[in-house]
Amino acid sequence: MDRLVIDLAVLVLAGFVGFAVISKVPNTLHTPLMSGTNAIHGVVVLGGLLLMAESSGVLEKILLVIAVAFGTINVVGGFLVTDRMLEMFKTRPEPRGDEKPEGDGS
């Protein structure tokens, strides 16, 4: 029981520290930083998979499956956001003179 109280205290303190750190990040840096942390989250997914091999109880396996599923969703979503963000910086090809510009209305 004592170990559970210590683990819960660490979880709550980590939540407060994480909120304090993230709230101080300017908006211009938020998306690139989140993309990087989502990529790092792949390590968490790998750790969950390794722990799943060593887990013994049914509750442990269920929690690990949920953790790995949410971690995978986070990693894939992070890469999709990064890809979409990088699309904004690509140059578009110049229209040729014989083509009408889109949205001309004629």
mmCIF file of C-alpha atoms in Angstrom:
data_model
loop_
_atom_site.group_PDB
_atom_site.id
_atom_site.type_symbol
_atom_site.label_atom_id
_atom_site.label_comp_id
_atom_site.label_asym_id
_atom_site.label_seq_id
_atom_site.Cartn_x
_atom_site.Cartn_y
_atom_site.Cartn_z
ATOM 1 C CA MET A 1 0.000 0.000 0.000
ATOM 2 C CA ASP A 2 2.870 2.342 0.781
ATOM 3 C CA ARG A 3 4.319 1.825 -2.719
ATOM 4 C CA LEU A 4 0.960 2.726 -4.279
ATOM 5 C CA VAL A 5 0.850 6.035 -2.404
ATOM 6 C CA ILE A 6 4.395 6.879 -3.540
ATOM 7 C CA ASP A 7 3.571 5.997 -7.162
ATOM 8 C CA LEU A 8 0.410 8.124 -7.095
ATOM 9 C CA ALA A 9 2.338 11.047 -5.572
ATOM 10 C CA VAL A 10 4.957 10.826 -8.327
ATOM 11 C CA LEU A 11 2.213 10.689 -10.973
ATOM 12 C CA VAL A 12 0.471 13.792 -9.604
ATOM 13 C CA LEU A 13 3.730 15.731 -9.256
ATOM 14 C CA ALA A 14 4.776 14.755 -12.794
ATOM 15 C CA GLY A 15 1.428 16.041 -14.058
ATOM 16 C CA PHE A 16 1.923 19.399 -12.346
ATOM 17 C CA VAL A 17 5.504 19.752 -13.592
ATOM 18 C CA GLY A 18 4.492 18.770 -17.130
ATOM 19 C CA PHE A 19 1.674 21.315 -17.144
ATOM 20 C CA ALA A 20 3.989 24.040 -15.838
ATOM 21 C CA VAL A 21 6.615 23.317 -18.502
ATOM 22 C CA ILE A 22 4.179 23.043 -21.430
ATOM 23 C CA SER A 23 2.273 26.188 -20.468
ATOM 24 C CA LYS A 24 5.474 28.235 -20.811
ATOM 25 C CA VAL A 25 6.182 27.103 -24.391
ATOM 26 C CA PRO A 26 5.344 29.790 -26.987
ATOM 27 C CA ASN A 27 2.773 28.931 -29.652
ATOM 28 C CA THR A 28 5.337 29.061 -32.479
ATOM 29 C CA LEU A 29 7.350 26.255 -30.883
ATOM 30 C CA HIS A 30 4.459 24.115 -29.686
ATOM 31 C CA THR A 31 3.834 22.103 -32.872
ATOM 32 C CA PRO A 32 7.486 21.241 -33.618
ATOM 33 C CA LEU A 33 8.096 20.257 -29.998
ATOM 34 C CA MET A 34 4.968 18.096 -29.875
ATOM 35 C CA SER A 35 5.983 16.394 -33.125
ATOM 36 C CA GLY A 36 9.349 15.539 -31.621
ATOM 37 C CA THR A 37 7.877 14.239 -28.394
ATOM 38 C CA ASN A 38 5.374 12.134 -30.298
ATOM 39 C CA ALA A 39 8.254 10.533 -32.175
ATOM 40 C CA ILE A 40 10.017 9.855 -28.867
ATOM 41 C CA HIS A 41 6.783 8.264 -27.654
ATOM 42 C CA GLY A 42 7.721 5.329 -29.875
ATOM 43 C CA VAL A 43 10.175 4.358 -27.124
ATOM 44 C CA VAL A 44 7.236 4.172 -24.723
ATOM 45 C CA VAL A 45 5.388 1.877 -27.132
ATOM 46 C CA LEU A 46 8.453 -0.359 -27.377
ATOM 47 C CA GLY A 47 8.742 -0.427 -23.581
ATOM 48 C CA GLY A 48 5.083 -1.400 -23.294
ATOM 49 C CA LEU A 49 5.605 -4.245 -25.738
ATOM 50 C CA LEU A 50 8.634 -5.485 -23.811
ATOM 51 C CA LEU A 51 6.761 -5.318 -20.511
ATOM 52 C CA MET A 52 3.845 -7.192 -22.049
ATOM 53 C CA ALA A 53 6.102 -10.207 -22.533
ATOM 54 C CA GLU A 54 6.958 -10.206 -18.821
ATOM 55 C CA SER A 55 3.505 -9.436 -17.416
ATOM 56 C CA SER A 56 1.726 -12.181 -15.537
ATOM 57 C CA GLY A 57 -1.707 -10.920 -14.520
ATOM 58 C CA VAL A 58 -4.734 -10.327 -16.696
ATOM 59 C CA LEU A 59 -5.138 -6.755 -15.424
ATOM 60 C CA GLU A 60 -1.501 -6.011 -16.294
ATOM 61 C CA LYS A 61 -1.968 -7.317 -19.822
ATOM 62 C CA ILE A 62 -5.168 -5.307 -20.329
ATOM 63 C CA LEU A 63 -3.543 -2.094 -19.093
ATOM 64 C CA LEU A 64 -0.487 -2.687 -21.269
ATOM 65 C CA VAL A 65 -2.617 -3.320 -24.360
ATOM 66 C CA ILE A 66 -4.479 -0.067 -23.706
ATOM 67 C CA ALA A 67 -1.197 1.801 -23.129
ATOM 68 C CA VAL A 68 0.373 0.431 -26.316
ATOM 69 C CA ALA A 69 -2.771 1.245 -28.325
ATOM 70 C CA PHE A 70 -2.888 4.843 -27.056
ATOM 71 C CA GLY A 71 0.866 5.212 -27.558
ATOM 72 C CA THR A 72 0.576 3.975 -31.139
ATOM 73 C CA ILE A 73 -2.258 6.394 -31.831
ATOM 74 C CA ASN A 74 -0.120 9.199 -30.406
ATOM 75 C CA VAL A 75 2.894 8.283 -32.559
ATOM 76 C CA VAL A 76 0.873 7.988 -35.779
ATOM 77 C CA GLY A 77 -1.023 11.206 -35.039
ATOM 78 C CA GLY A 78 2.232 13.014 -34.309
ATOM 79 C CA PHE A 79 3.709 11.990 -37.634
ATOM 80 C CA LEU A 80 0.522 13.005 -39.464
ATOM 81 C CA VAL A 81 0.592 16.437 -37.821
ATOM 82 C CA THR A 82 4.275 16.810 -38.676
ATOM 83 C CA ASP A 83 3.651 15.826 -42.296
ATOM 84 C CA ARG A 84 0.774 18.289 -42.558
ATOM 85 C CA MET A 85 2.898 21.023 -41.002
ATOM 86 C CA LEU A 86 5.755 20.384 -43.433
ATOM 87 C CA GLU A 87 3.331 20.537 -46.390
ATOM 88 C CA MET A 88 2.768 24.224 -45.546
ATOM 89 C CA PHE A 89 6.422 24.992 -46.264
ATOM 90 C CA LYS A 90 6.613 23.335 -49.687
ATOM 91 C CA THR A 91 6.659 25.639 -52.686
ATOM 92 C CA ARG A 92 3.824 25.284 -55.136
ATOM 93 C CA PRO A 93 4.622 25.035 -58.837
ATOM 94 C CA GLU A 94 4.136 28.243 -60.777
ATOM 95 C CA PRO A 95 1.140 28.138 -63.147
ATOM 96 C CA ARG A 96 2.054 28.206 -66.833
ATOM 97 C CA GLY A 97 0.851 31.065 -68.967
ATOM 98 C CA ASP A 98 -1.649 28.978 -70.968
ATOM 99 C CA GLU A 99 -3.499 27.742 -67.859
ATOM 100 C CA LYS A 100 -6.302 29.628 -66.177
ATOM 101 C CA PRO A 101 -5.797 30.263 -62.483
ATOM 102 C CA GLU A 102 -8.150 28.327 -60.229
ATOM 103 C CA GLY A 103 -11.140 30.190 -58.866
ATOM 104 C CA ASP A 104 -11.323 32.496 -61.900
ATOM 105 C CA GLY A 105 -15.121 32.124 -62.040
ATOM 106 C CA SER A 106 -15.315 31.846 -65.828
#
